[in-house]
Amino acid sequence: GAVVSQHPSRVICKSGTSVKIECRSLDFQATTMFWYRQFPKQSLMLMATSNEGSKATYEQGVEKDKFLINHASLTLSTLTVTSAHPEDSSFYICSASSGTSSYEQYFGPGTRLTVT
Amino acid sequence: SQELEQSPQSLIVQEGKNLTINCTSSKTLYGLYWYKQKYGEGLIFLMMLQKGGEEKSHEKITAKLDEKKQQSSLHITASQPSHAGIYLCGADYYGGSQGNLIFGKGTKLSVKP
């Protein structure tokens, strides 16, 4: 089956610094990638949708200048949390879709971000 | 109000018992996805339902989508400790090229040996 990887799996950073999370589709071309955020014991919330080669579409309430998304190739999307604050600590999961008719999304294993 | 309601929020069952988790949408679904997650880990895809009245099974897990495509249930037969985890339903309202999912709040399942 399709495999999506995320790197790093865990990251701890200091408040005010930026951190980049990578999402890669390993064995298929992902025309669309999605970034979700999950708070403890809560559901996944969609942050943004990115299509390869174009600007990401952000959900209402998500600061695009804070959460920079780049989808430069068909196998890689990155989420950069800029000037991170403790409230940005969360579990971030990406998913990728090849846009085929069955339209399944394949989820990465997630990245736990802790901002101290 | 929440577009997608999932119930129950948590469930504790004795090993060997059957259980059902429900997912109800306030509007018609294009597709409905079921995932299992251990918190802090990625999602494991279970099943996707798209047609009204559709039913799919995998091992001891059966998922159904009603004819109106607004309600889905996930049924586990003869539960085992390995079934424990968080079950999430994800709604696709648009299909086509949009494809993002709206998730329910999840059901935390514990199975007592």
Coordinates of C-alpha atoms in Angstrom, one line a residue:
Chain A
G1 CA 0.0 0.0 0.0
A2 CA 0.9 3.7 -0.2
V3 CA 3.4 4.9 2.4
V4 CA 3.7 8.4 3.7
S5 CA 6.5 9.3 6.0
Q6 CA 7.0 12.3 8.3
H7 CA 10.2 13.7 9.7
P8 CA 10.9 14.3 12.5
S9 CA 8.7 12.1 14.6
R10 CA 9.3 14.2 17.6
V11 CA 10.8 17.6 18.0
I12 CA 11.4 19.9 21.0
C13 CA 12.2 23.5 20.3
K14 CA 12.6 26.7 22.2
S15 CA 10.0 29.4 22.1
G16 CA 10.6 31.8 19.3
T17 CA 12.4 29.4 17.0
S18 CA 11.1 27.9 13.8
V19 CA 10.7 24.2 13.1
K20 CA 10.2 22.4 9.8
I21 CA 8.2 19.2 9.4
E22 CA 8.5 17.1 6.3
C23 CA 5.9 14.9 4.7
R24 CA 6.9 12.5 2.0
S25 CA 5.0 10.1 -0.2
L26 CA 7.4 7.3 -0.7
D27 CA 5.9 5.2 -3.4
F28 CA 3.4 7.4 -5.2
Q29 CA 3.0 10.9 -6.5
A30 CA 0.9 13.0 -4.2
T31 CA -0.9 15.8 -6.1
T32 CA -2.6 16.9 -2.9
M33 CA -1.3 16.9 0.7
F34 CA -3.2 17.8 3.8
W35 CA -1.9 19.0 7.1
Y36 CA -3.9 18.2 10.3
R37 CA -3.4 19.2 13.9
Q38 CA -4.5 17.1 16.8
F39 CA -4.8 18.4 20.4
P40 CA -4.6 16.0 23.3
K41 CA -7.7 13.7 23.4
Q42 CA -9.3 15.7 20.5
S43 CA -10.0 15.0 16.9
L44 CA -7.9 15.9 13.9
M45 CA -8.5 19.4 12.6
L46 CA -7.6 20.3 9.0
M47 CA -5.1 23.1 8.9
A48 CA -4.5 23.5 5.2
T49 CA -4.6 21.8 1.8
S50 CA -1.7 22.0 -0.6
N51 CA -1.5 21.1 -4.2
E52 CA 1.8 20.6 -5.9
G53 CA 3.2 23.8 -7.3
S54 CA 0.5 26.1 -6.0
K55 CA -0.1 28.0 -2.8
A56 CA -1.7 26.2 0.1
T57 CA -5.3 26.8 1.0
Y58 CA -5.7 27.5 4.7
E59 CA -8.7 26.7 6.9
Q60 CA -10.4 29.5 8.7
G61 CA -8.5 30.5 11.8
V62 CA -5.2 29.1 10.7
E63 CA -2.5 31.7 10.4
K64 CA -0.8 31.3 7.1
D65 CA 2.2 33.4 8.1
K66 CA 2.8 31.3 11.1
F67 CA 2.3 27.9 9.5
L68 CA 4.1 28.0 6.2
I69 CA 3.4 25.2 3.8
N70 CA 5.4 24.4 0.8
H71 CA 4.5 21.6 -1.7
A72 CA 7.4 21.9 -4.1
S73 CA 7.3 18.4 -5.5
L74 CA 4.9 15.6 -6.0
T75 CA 6.5 13.7 -3.2
L76 CA 7.3 16.3 -0.6
S77 CA 5.4 18.9 1.4
T78 CA 6.8 20.8 4.3
L79 CA 5.1 22.6 7.2
T80 CA 7.2 25.2 9.0
V81 CA 6.0 26.5 12.3
T82 CA 7.5 30.0 12.6
S83 CA 8.3 31.7 15.8
A84 CA 6.9 28.8 17.7
H85 CA 5.1 29.3 21.1
P86 CA 4.1 26.8 23.7
E87 CA 0.5 26.9 22.5
D88 CA 1.8 25.5 19.1
S89 CA 2.7 22.3 20.9
S90 CA 0.7 19.6 19.3
F91 CA 0.6 16.5 17.2
Y92 CA 0.8 17.3 13.5
I93 CA -0.2 14.7 10.9
C94 CA 0.0 15.0 7.2
S95 CA -1.9 13.0 4.6
A96 CA -1.3 12.6 0.9
S97 CA -3.6 11.7 -2.0
S98 CA -2.7 10.8 -5.5
G99 CA -6.1 12.1 -6.7
T100 CA -7.2 8.9 -8.2
S101 CA -10.9 8.1 -8.5
S102 CA -11.0 6.1 -5.3
Y103 CA -9.6 9.1 -3.5
E104 CA -8.1 7.6 -0.4
Q105 CA -5.9 9.6 1.8
Y106 CA -2.7 8.1 3.2
F107 CA -1.7 9.4 6.5
G108 CA 1.8 9.9 7.8
P109 CA 2.8 8.7 11.3
G110 CA 2.6 12.2 12.8
T111 CA 5.1 14.6 14.4
R112 CA 4.9 15.6 18.0
L113 CA 6.0 19.1 18.5
T114 CA 6.8 20.4 22.0
V115 CA 7.7 24.1 22.4
T116 CA 9.4 25.0 25.6
Chain B
S1 CA -23.1 22.7 15.6
Q2 CA -20.8 19.9 14.8
E3 CA -21.1 18.6 11.2
L4 CA -20.1 15.1 12.2
E5 CA -21.1 13.5 15.5
Q6 CA -19.5 10.4 16.7
S7 CA -20.8 8.3 19.6
P8 CA -20.1 7.1 22.1
Q9 CA -17.1 9.2 23.2
S10 CA -15.6 6.2 25.1
L11 CA -16.5 2.6 25.4
I12 CA -15.2 -0.1 27.8
V13 CA -16.2 -3.6 26.8
Q14 CA -15.3 -7.1 28.1
E15 CA -13.2 -9.2 25.7
G16 CA -15.4 -11.2 23.5
K17 CA -18.3 -8.8 23.5
N18 CA -19.6 -7.0 20.4
L19 CA -19.8 -3.3 20.1
T20 CA -21.0 -0.6 17.8
I21 CA -19.7 2.9 17.1
N22 CA -21.8 5.4 15.3
C23 CA -21.0 8.4 13.1
T24 CA -23.8 10.8 12.1
S25 CA -23.5 13.6 9.6
S26 CA -25.7 16.7 9.4
K27 CA -25.5 16.6 5.6
T28 CA -25.1 14.0 2.9
L29 CA -21.7 12.4 2.6
Y30 CA -19.7 11.9 -0.5
G31 CA -17.7 9.3 1.3
L32 CA -17.1 8.1 4.9
Y33 CA -13.8 6.8 6.2
W34 CA -13.1 4.8 9.3
Y35 CA -9.7 5.0 10.9
K36 CA -8.1 3.5 14.0
Q37 CA -5.5 5.5 16.0
K38 CA -3.4 5.0 19.0
Y39 CA -3.1 8.5 20.4
G40 CA 0.1 10.1 19.4
E41 CA 0.5 7.8 16.4
G42 CA -0.7 7.9 12.9
L43 CA -4.0 6.7 11.5
I44 CA -4.6 3.2 10.3
F45 CA -7.1 3.1 7.5
L46 CA -9.9 0.6 8.1
M47 CA -12.5 1.1 5.5
M48 CA -14.1 3.6 3.1
L49 CA -17.8 3.7 2.2
Q50 CA -19.2 5.6 -0.6
K51 CA -22.5 4.0 -1.8
G52 CA -25.8 4.3 0.1
G53 CA -26.5 1.0 1.9
E54 CA -22.9 -0.2 1.4
E55 CA -21.4 -2.6 3.9
K56 CA -17.8 -3.7 4.1
S57 CA -16.0 -6.1 6.4
H58 CA -12.5 -6.8 7.4
E59 CA -11.8 -9.5 9.8
K60 CA -14.1 -8.9 12.7
I61 CA -14.9 -5.3 11.8
T62 CA -17.9 -4.3 9.7
A63 CA -18.8 -0.9 8.6
K64 CA -22.1 0.2 7.1
L65 CA -23.3 3.4 5.4
D66 CA -27.1 4.1 5.4
E67 CA -29.1 4.6 2.3
K68 CA -29.3 8.3 2.9
K69 CA -25.5 8.5 3.2
Q70 CA -25.7 10.4 6.5
Q71 CA -25.0 7.7 9.0
S72 CA -22.4 5.1 9.4
S73 CA -21.8 2.4 12.0
L74 CA -18.7 0.4 12.8
H75 CA -19.3 -2.9 14.4
I76 CA -16.7 -5.1 16.1
T77 CA -17.6 -8.7 16.7
A78 CA -16.0 -10.7 19.6
S79 CA -13.7 -7.8 20.6
Q80 CA -10.1 -8.5 21.5
P81 CA -7.5 -6.4 23.4
S82 CA -5.9 -5.6 20.0
H83 CA -9.0 -3.7 19.0
A84 CA -8.4 -1.1 21.7
G85 CA -7.6 2.3 20.5
I86 CA -9.3 5.4 19.2
Y87 CA -11.7 5.1 16.3
L88 CA -12.2 8.1 14.1
C89 CA -14.7 8.6 11.3
G90 CA -13.8 11.0 8.6
A91 CA -16.3 12.6 6.3
D92 CA -15.7 13.6 2.7
Y93 CA -18.4 16.0 1.7
Y94 CA -17.0 17.0 -1.7
G95 CA -15.2 14.2 -3.4
G96 CA -13.5 15.1 -6.6
S97 CA -10.3 17.1 -6.3
Q98 CA -10.9 18.6 -2.9
G99 CA -10.8 15.6 -0.7
N100 CA -10.1 16.9 2.7
L101 CA -11.8 15.1 5.6
I102 CA -13.8 16.4 8.5
F103 CA -13.3 14.2 11.4
G104 CA -15.5 13.1 14.3
K105 CA -14.2 13.5 17.8
G106 CA -13.3 9.9 18.1
T107 CA -14.4 7.0 20.2
K108 CA -11.9 5.6 22.7
L109 CA -12.3 1.9 23.0
S110 CA -10.9 -0.1 25.8
V111 CA -11.2 -3.9 25.9
K112 CA -10.9 -5.6 29.2
P113 CA -9.3 -9.1 29.1

